[in-house]
Coordinates of C-alpha atoms and ligand atoms in Angstrom, one line a residue:
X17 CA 16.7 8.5 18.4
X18 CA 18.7 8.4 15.3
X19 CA 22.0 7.5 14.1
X20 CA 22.8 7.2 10.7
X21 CA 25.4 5.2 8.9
X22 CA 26.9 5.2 5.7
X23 CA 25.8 1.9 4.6
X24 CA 22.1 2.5 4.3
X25 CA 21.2 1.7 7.3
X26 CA 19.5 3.7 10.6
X27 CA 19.1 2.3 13.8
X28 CA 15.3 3.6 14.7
X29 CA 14.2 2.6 18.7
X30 CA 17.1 0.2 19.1
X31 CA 15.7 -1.6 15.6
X32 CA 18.2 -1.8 12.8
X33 CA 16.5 -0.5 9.1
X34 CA 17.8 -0.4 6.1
X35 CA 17.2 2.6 4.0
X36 CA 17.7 1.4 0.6
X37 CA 15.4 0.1 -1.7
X38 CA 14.5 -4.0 -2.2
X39 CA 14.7 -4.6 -5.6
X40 CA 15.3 -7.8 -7.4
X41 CA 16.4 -10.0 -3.6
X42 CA 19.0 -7.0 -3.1
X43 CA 19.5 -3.8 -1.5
X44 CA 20.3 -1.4 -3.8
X45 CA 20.7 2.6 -2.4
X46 CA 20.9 5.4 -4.5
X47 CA 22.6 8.3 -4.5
X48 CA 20.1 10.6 -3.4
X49 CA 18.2 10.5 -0.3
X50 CA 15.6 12.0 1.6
X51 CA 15.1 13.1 4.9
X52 CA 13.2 11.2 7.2
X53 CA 12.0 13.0 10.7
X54 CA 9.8 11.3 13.7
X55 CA 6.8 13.7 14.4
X56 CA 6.8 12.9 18.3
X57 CA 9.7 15.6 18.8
X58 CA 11.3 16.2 15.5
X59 CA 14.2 14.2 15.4
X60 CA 15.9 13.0 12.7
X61 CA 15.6 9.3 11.8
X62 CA 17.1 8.3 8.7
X63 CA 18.1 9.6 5.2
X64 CA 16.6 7.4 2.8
X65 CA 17.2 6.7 -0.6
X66 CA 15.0 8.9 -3.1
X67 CA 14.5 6.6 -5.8
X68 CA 12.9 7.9 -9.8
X69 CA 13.0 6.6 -12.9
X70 CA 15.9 3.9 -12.8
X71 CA 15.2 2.3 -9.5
X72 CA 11.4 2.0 -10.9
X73 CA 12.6 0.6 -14.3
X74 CA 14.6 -1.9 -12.3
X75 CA 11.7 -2.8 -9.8
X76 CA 9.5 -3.3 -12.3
X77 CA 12.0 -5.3 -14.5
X78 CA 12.7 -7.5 -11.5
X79 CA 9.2 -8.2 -11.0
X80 CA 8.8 -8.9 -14.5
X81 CA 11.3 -11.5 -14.4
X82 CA 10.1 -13.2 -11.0
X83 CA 6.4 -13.2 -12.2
X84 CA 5.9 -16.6 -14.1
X85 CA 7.9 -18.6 -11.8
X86 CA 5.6 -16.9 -8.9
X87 CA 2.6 -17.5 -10.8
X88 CA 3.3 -21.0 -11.4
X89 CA 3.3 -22.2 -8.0
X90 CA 0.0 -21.5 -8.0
X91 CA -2.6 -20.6 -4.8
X92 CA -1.4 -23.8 -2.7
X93 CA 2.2 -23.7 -3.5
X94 CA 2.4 -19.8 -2.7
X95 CA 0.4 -20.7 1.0
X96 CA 3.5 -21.5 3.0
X97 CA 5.8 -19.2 2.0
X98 CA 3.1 -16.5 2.9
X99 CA 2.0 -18.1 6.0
X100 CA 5.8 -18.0 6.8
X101 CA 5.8 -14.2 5.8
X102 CA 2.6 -13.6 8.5
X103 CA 4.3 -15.3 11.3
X104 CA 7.7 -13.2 10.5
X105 CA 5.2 -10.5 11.0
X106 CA 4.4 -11.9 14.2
X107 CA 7.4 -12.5 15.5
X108 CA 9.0 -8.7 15.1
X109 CA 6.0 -7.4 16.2
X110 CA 8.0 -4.9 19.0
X111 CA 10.3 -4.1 16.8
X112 CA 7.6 -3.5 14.0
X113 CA 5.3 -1.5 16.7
X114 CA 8.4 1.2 17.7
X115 CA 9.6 1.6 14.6
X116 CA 6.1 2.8 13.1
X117 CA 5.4 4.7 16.2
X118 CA 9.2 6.3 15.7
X119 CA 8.5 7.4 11.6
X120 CA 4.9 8.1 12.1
X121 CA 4.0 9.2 15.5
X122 CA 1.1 6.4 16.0
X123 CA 0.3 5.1 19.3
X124 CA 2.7 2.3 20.5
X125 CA -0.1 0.5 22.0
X126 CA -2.2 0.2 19.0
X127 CA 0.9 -0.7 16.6
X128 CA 1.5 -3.4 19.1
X129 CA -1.7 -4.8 19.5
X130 CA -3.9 -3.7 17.0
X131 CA -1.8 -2.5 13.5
X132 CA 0.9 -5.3 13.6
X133 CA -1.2 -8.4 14.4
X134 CA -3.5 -6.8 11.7
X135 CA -0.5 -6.6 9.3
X136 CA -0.1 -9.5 9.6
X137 CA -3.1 -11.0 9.2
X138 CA -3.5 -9.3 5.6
X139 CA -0.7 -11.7 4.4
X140 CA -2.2 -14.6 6.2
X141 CA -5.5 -14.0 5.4
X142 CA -5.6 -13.9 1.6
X143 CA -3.5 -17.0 1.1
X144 CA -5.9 -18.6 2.8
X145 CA -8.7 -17.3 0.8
X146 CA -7.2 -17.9 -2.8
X147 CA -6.4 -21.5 -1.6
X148 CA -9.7 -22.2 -0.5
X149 CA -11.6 -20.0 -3.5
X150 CA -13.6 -21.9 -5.9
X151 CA -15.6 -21.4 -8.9
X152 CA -18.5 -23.3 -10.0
X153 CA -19.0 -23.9 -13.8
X154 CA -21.9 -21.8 -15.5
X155 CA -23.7 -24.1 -17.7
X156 CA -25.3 -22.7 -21.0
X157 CA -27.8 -25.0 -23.1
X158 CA -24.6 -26.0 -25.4
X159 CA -21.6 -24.9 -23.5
X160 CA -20.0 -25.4 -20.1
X161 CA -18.4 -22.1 -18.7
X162 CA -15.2 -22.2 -16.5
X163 CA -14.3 -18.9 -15.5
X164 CA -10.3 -18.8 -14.6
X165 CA -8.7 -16.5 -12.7
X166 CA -5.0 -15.6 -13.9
X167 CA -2.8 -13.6 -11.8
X168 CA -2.2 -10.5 -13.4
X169 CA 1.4 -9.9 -13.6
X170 CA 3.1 -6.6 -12.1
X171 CA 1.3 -4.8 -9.5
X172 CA 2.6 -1.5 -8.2
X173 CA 1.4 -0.5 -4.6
X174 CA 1.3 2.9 -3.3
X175 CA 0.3 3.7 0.3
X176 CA 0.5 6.7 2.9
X177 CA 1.6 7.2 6.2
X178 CA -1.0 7.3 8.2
X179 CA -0.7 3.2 8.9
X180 CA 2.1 2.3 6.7
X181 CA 2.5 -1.4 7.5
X182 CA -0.9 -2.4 7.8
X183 CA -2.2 -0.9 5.0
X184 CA 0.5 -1.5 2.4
X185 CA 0.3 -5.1 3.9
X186 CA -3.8 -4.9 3.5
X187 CA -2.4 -4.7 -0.8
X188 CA 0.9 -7.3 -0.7
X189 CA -1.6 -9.7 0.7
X190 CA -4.4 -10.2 -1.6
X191 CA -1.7 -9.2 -4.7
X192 CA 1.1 -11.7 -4.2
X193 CA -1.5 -14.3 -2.9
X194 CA -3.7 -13.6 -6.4
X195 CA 0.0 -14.8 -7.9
X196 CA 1.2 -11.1 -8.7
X197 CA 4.9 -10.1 -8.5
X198 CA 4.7 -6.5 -7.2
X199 CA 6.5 -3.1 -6.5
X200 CA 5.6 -1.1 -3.3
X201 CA 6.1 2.4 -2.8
X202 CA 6.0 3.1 0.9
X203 CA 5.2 6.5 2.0
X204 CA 8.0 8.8 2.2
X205 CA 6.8 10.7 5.9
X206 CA 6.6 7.3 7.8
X207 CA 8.8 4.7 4.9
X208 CA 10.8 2.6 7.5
X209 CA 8.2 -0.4 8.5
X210 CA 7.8 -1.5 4.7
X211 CA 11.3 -1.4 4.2
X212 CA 11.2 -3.9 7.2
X213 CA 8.9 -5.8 5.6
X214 CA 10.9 -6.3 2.9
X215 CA 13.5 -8.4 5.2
X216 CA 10.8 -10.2 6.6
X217 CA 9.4 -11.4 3.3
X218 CA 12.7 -12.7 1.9
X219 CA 13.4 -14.7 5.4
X220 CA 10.3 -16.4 4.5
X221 CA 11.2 -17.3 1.6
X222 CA 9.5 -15.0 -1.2
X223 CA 11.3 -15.3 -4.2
X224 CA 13.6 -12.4 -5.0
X225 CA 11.8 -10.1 -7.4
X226 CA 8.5 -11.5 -6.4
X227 CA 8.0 -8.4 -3.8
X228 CA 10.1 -4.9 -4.3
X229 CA 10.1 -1.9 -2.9
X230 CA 11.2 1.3 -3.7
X231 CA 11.2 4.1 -1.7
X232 CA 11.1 7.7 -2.6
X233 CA 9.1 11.2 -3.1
X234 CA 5.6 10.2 -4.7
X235 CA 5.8 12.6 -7.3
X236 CA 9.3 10.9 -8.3
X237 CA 9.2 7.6 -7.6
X238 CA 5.3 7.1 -7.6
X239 CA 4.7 9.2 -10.6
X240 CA 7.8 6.5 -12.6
X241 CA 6.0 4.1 -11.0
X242 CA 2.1 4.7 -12.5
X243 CA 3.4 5.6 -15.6
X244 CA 5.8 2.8 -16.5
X245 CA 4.1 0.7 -19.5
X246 CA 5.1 -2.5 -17.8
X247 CA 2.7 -2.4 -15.3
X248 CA -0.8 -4.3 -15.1
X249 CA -2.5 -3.3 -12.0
X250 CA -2.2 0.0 -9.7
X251 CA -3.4 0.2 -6.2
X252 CA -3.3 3.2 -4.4
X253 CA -4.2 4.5 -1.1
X254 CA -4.5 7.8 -0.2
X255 CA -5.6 11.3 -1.3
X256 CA -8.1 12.2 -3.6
X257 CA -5.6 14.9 -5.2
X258 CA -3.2 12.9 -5.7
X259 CA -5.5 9.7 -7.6
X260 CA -6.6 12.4 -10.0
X261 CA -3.3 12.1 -11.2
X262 CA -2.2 8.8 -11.0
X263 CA -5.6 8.1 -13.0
X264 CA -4.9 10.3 -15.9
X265 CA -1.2 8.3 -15.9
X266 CA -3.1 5.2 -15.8
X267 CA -5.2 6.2 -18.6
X268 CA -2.5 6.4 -20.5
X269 CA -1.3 2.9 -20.3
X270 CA -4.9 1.3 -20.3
X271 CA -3.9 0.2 -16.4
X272 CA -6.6 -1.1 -14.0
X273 CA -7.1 0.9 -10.6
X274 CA -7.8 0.4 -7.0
X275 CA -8.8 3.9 -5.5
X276 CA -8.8 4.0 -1.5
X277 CA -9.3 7.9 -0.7
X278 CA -10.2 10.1 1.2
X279 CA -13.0 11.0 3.4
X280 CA -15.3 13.4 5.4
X281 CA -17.8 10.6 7.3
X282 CA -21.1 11.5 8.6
X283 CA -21.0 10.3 12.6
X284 CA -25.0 10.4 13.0
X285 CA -26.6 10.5 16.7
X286 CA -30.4 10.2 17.0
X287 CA -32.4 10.6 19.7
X288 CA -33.2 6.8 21.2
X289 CA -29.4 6.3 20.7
X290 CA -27.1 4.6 23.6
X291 CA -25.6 7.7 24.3
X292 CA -22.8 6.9 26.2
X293 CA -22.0 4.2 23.7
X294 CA -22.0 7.2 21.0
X295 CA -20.3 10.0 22.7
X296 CA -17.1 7.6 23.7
X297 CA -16.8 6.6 20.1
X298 CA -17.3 10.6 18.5
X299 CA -14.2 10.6 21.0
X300 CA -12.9 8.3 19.4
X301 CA -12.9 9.9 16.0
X302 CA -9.6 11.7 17.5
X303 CA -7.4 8.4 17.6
X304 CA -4.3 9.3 15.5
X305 CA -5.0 12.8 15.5
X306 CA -7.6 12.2 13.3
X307 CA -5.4 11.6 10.7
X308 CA -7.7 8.5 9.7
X309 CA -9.6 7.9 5.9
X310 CA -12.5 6.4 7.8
X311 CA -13.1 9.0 10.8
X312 CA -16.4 10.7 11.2
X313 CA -15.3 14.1 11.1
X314 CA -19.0 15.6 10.6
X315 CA -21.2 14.9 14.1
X316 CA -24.9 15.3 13.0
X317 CA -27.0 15.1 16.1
X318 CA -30.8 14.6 16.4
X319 CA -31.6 18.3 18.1
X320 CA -33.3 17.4 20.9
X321 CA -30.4 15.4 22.6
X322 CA -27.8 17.8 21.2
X323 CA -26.7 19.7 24.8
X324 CA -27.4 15.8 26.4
X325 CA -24.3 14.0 24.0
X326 CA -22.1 17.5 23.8
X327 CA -21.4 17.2 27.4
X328 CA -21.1 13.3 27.5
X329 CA -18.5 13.8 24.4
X330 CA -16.9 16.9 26.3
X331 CA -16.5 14.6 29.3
X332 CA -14.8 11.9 27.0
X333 CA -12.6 14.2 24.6
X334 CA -11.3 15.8 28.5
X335 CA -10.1 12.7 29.8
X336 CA -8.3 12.0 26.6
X337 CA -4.5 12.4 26.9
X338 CA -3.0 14.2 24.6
X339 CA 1.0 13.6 24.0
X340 CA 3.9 11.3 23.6
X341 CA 2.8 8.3 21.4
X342 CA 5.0 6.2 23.1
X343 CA 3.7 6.5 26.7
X344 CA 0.9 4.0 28.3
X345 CA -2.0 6.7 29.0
X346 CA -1.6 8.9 26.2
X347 CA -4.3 8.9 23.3
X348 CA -3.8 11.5 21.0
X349 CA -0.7 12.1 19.5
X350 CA 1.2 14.3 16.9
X351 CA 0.6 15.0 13.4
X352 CA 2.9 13.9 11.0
X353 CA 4.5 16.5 9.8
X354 CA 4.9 20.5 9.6
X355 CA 3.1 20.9 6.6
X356 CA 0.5 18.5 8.1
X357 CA 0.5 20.8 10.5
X358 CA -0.2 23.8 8.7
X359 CA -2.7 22.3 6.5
X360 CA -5.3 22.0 9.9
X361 CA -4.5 25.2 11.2
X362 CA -5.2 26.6 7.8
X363 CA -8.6 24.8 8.0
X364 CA -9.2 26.1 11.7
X365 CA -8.5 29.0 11.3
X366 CA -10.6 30.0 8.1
X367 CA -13.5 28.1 9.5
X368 CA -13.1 30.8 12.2
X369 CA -12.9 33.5 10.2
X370 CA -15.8 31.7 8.4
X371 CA -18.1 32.2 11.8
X372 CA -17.6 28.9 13.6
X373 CA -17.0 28.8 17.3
X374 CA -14.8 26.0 19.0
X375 CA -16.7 24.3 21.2
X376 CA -13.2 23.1 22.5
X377 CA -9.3 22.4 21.2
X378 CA -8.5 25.3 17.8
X379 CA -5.1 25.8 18.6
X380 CA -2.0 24.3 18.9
X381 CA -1.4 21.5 21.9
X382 CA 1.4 22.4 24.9
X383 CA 2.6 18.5 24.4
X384 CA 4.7 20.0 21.3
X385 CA 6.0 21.5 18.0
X386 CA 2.9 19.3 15.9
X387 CA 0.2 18.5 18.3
X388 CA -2.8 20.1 17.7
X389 CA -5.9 20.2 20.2
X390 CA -8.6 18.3 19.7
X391 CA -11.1 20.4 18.1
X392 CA -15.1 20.6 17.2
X393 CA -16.5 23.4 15.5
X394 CA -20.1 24.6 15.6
X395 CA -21.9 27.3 14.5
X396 CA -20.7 25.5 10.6
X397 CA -23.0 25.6 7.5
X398 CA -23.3 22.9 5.2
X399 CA -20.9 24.8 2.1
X400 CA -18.6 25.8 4.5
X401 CA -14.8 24.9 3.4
X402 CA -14.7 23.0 6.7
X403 CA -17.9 20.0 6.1
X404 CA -17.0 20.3 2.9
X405 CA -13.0 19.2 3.0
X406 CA -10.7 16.5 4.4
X407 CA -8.7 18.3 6.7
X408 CA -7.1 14.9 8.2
X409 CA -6.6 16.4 11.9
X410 CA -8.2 16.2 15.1
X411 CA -11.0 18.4 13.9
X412 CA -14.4 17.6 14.1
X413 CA -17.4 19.3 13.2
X414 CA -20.9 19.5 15.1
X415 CA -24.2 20.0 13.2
X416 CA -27.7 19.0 14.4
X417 CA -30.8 17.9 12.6
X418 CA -34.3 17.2 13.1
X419 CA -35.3 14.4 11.6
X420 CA -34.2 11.8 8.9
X421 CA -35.1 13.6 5.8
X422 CA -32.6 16.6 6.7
X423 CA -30.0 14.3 8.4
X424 CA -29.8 12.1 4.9
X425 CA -29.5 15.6 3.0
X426 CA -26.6 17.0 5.3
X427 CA -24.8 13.3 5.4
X428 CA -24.9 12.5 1.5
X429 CA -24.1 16.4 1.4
X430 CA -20.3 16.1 0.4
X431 CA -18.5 14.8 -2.6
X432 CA -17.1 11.9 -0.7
X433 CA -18.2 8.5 0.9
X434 CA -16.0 6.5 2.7
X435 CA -17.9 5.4 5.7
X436 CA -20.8 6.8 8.0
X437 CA -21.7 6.1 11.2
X438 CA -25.4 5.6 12.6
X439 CA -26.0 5.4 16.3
X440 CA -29.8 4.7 17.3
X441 CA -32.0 1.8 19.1
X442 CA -34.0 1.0 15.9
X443 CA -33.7 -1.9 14.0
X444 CA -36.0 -0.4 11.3
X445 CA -34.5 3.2 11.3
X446 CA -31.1 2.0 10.8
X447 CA -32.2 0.0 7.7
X448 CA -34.3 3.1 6.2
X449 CA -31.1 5.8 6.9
X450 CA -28.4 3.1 5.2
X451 CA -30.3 2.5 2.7
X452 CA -30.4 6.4 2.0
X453 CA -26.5 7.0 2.4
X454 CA -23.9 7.1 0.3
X455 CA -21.2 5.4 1.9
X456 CA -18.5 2.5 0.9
X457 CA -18.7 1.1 4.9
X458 CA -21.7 1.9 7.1
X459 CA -21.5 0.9 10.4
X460 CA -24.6 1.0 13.3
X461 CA -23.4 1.3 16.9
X462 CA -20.2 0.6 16.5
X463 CA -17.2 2.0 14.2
X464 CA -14.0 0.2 12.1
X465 CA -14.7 -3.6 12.6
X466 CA -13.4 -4.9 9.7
X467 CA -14.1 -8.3 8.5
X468 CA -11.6 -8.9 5.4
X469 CA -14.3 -11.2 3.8
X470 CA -16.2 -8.0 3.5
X471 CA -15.9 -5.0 0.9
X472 CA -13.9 -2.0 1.8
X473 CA -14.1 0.7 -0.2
X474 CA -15.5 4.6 -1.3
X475 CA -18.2 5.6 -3.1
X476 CA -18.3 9.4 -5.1
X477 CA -14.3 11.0 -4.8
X478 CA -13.7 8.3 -2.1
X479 CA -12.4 5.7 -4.4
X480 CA -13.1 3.1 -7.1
X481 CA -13.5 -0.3 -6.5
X482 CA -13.7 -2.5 -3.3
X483 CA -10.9 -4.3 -1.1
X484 CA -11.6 -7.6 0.7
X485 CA -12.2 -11.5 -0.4
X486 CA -13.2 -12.0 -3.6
X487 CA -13.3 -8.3 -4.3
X488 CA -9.5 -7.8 -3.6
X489 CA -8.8 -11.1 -5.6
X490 CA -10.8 -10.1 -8.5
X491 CA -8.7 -6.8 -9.1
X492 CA -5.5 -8.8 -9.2
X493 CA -6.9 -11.7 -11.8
X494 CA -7.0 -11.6 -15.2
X495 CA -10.7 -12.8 -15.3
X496 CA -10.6 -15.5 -18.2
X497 CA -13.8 -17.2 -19.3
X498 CA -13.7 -20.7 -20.8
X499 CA -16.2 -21.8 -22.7
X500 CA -16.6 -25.3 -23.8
X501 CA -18.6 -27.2 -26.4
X502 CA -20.3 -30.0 -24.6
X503 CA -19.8 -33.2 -25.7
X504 CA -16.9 -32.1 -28.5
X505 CA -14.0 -33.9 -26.7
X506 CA -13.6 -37.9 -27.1
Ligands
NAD6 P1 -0.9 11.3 -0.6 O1 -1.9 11.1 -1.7 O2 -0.2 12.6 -0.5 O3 0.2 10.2 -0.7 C1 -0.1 8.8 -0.7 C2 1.0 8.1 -1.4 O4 1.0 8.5 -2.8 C3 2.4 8.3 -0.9 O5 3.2 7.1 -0.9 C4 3.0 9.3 -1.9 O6 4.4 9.2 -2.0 C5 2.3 8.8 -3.2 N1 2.3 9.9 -4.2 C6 2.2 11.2 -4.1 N2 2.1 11.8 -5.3 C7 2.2 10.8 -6.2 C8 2.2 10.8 -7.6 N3 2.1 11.9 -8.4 N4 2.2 9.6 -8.3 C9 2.3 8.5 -7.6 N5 2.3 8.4 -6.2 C10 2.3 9.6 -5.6 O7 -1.7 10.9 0.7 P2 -1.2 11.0 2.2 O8 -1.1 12.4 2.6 O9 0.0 10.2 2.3 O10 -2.3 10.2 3.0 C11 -3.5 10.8 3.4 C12 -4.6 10.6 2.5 O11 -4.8 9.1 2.4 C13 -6.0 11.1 3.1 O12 -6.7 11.7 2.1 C14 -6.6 9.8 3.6 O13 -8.1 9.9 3.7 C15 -6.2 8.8 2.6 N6 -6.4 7.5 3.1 C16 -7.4 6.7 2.6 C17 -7.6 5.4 3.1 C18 -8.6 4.5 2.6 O14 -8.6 3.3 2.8 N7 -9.6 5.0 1.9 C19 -6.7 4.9 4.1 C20 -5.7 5.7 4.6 C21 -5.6 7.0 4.1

């Protein structure tokens, strides 16, 4: 699948990639490098280059120098270039689709239609919104307030594997459309697509230095990253662990953050629920191995239907093809990476020792070295390692409840809140239980439509802050008010 060449570049599913960084309009390798494997059988892809300290002093300096020019177009002037930069998305979107598939094991059917289109919609998206945002004065008794909103200056971006384009894309968009210059960190398991990106943004016409990237080992590069004092805004997306520590490096430097972490969703089933509907999206909750923030990875079923969905779901989860991303039918793939890997086995296999029973899947899948069954454990308690922790597999866990006061006590019963899911006929139930969650994104009889104009976010250890319209464009503006005497100009 590989072949390697000595000038920093791979050719990954017939797609030429460059493995060097993208800082200041220029490729710019480094000495070292890092290993880069596909998860779908193993093979090696790339070695790209490992950047640290200098390559993030130099990203940031080049964004430094790009910013006022950038921020002086303004929202309108910045519009075409980006709408150029969506429709570059567009137009590789093969290319885009098999390389992500290649690096990260994702299907090729959802890169293709789903995660690129999606991608590039993020860039398209939010130039649209901060050329069409406006802000009405606020009018005191003796002064007239005109609220500005500044672009910030130097964002840095850090994002994981799990969708590398569309999520890092899901930042570059609102941040260079907010007039930001910025630095993206692509994640070093799946790092290929954003270093595609890059190209695609400077054929469109982004001003060198305006978007960077370097790529790199997160507690290298990121870490130079989060802690360089140049910086003005951080967005990160991924584990919990790992914002703990890019907050107290943020601390440090008085930086604003955007937390998008991690999750272990309630996916509720009452009684009067469409329960076809229900059991084909708990199913569901298995797309990309699991390895998804939002996934509702703790079933809670209203008792007296319990046996009724578990065999609908059974049905579901056995027609679901586990194996080779790349092929039509299939709809499970790999996991990432060995470590991956070993981190749900782990989980499995002390939630075992712990007393739960597999109701199906525990072990490791026949398709290959890292596919893992599709698993749901009963017979789980509450405190139990296994409700309590992201394992970000195809695990799953099934509890029942009977009725709403004991369902909202074993939903809000975690330190995260990401999402939850509610599947029931009523109108008015569905009001009382989301009013009694604790969840970022709730949705009812249905699961990941995402509406950019909406807020995105996590409650508790699931993040801080929201992403979406005015909520995105917000954290990349320095929020100025203006106040003015009235009457005190001639
Ligand atoms: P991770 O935290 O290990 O890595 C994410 C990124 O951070 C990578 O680019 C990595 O290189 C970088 N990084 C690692 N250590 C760093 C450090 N010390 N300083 C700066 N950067 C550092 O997460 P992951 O394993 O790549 O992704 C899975 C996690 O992401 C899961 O917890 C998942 O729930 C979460 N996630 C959340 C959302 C959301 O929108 N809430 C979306 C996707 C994934």
């Amino acid at each position: 699948m590989a072949k390697q060449s000595k000038t920093a570049r791979a050719t990954i599913a017939d797609v030429e990639v460059s493995t060097a960084h993208w800082i200041g309009g220029k490729r710019v390798p480094s000495n070292r490098t890092f290993e880069d494997f596909s998860p779908i059988d193993g093979s090696h892809l790339a070695n790209v280059s490992a950047g640290g300290a200098e390559e993030a002093n130099a990203a940031v300096a080049a964004a430094r120098a790009a910013f006022p020019a950038w921020a002086a177009l303004g929202p309108q002037g910045r519009l075409p270039i980006l709408k150029r930069f969506a429709e570059g998305i567009r137009s590789r979107r093969e290319e885009l689709a098999a390389v992500e598939t290649a690096d990260n094991g994702s299907l090729l059917s959802r890169n293709r239609e789903d995660m690129v289109p999606r991608a590039a919609h993020n860039i398209e998206f939010f130039a649209e919104w901060a050329a069409k945002r406006q802000h009405k004065p606020i009018e005191s008794p003796t002064v007239t307030n005109h609220v500005r909103y500044d672009p910030s200056g130097v964002a840095v971006l850090i994002t994981p594997w799990n969708s590398p384009l569309m999520l890092a894309t899901w930042k570059v968009g609102p941040a260079l459309a907010a007039g930001n210059t910025i630095v993206v960190k692509p994640p070093e398991w799946a790092p290929l697509t954003c270093s595609l990106m890059a190209d695609i943004a400077h054929e469109a016409g982004v001003p060198a230095g305006v978007l960077n990237v370097v790529q790199g080992i997160g507690e290298e590069a990121g870490a130079a990253l989060v802690a360089h004092e140049d910086v003005d805004r951080i967005s990160f997306t991924g584990s919990t662990d790992t914002a703990r520590l890019i907050g107290q490096a943020a601390a440090r430097t008085i930086t604003p953050v955007s937390f998008e972490l991690g999750g272990k969703s309630p996916f509720v089933v009452f009684a009067d629920a469409d329960l076809d509907a229900a059991a084909k999206t708990v199913a569901g909750q298995y797309n990309n191995a699991g390895q998804v923030c939002l996934a509702g990875t703790r079933v809670l079923v209203e008792r007296s239907i319990a046996d009724d969905l578990l065999g609908r779901v059974r049905k579901e989860v056995a027609a679901s093809k586990v194996g080779d991303p790349r092929e039509g039918g299939t709809k499970i793939g790999p996991l990432i990476h060995p470590d991956a890997f070993e981190r749900v086995t782990g989980f499995v296999e002390r939630a075992k020792a712990a007393g739960a029973e597999p109701l199906w899947g525990g072990n490791r899948h026949e398709a290959g070295a890292l596919y893992f069954q599709p698993t749901m454990l009963a017979n789980v308690k509450q405190d139990m390692e296994i409700v309590q922790r992201e394992v970000f597999g195809p695990v799953l866990t099934w509890q029942t409840f009977k009725d709403e006061d004991e369902l909202v006590e074993m939903a809000n019963g975690t330190k995260y809140g990401l999402a939850a899911m509610v599947f029931t006929r009523s109108e008015q139930r569905a009001w009382r239980v989301a009013d009694r969650l604790v969840a970022g994104s709730l949705w009812v009889n249905c699961f990941f439509v995402r509406d950019l104009a909406a807020p995105f976010g996590g409650s508790r250890n699931s993040g801080i802050g929201r992403e979406g319209g005015d909520w995105s464009m917000d954290f990349y503006s320095d929020i100025k008010n203006v106040s003015i005497l009235k009457g005190s100009f001639d």
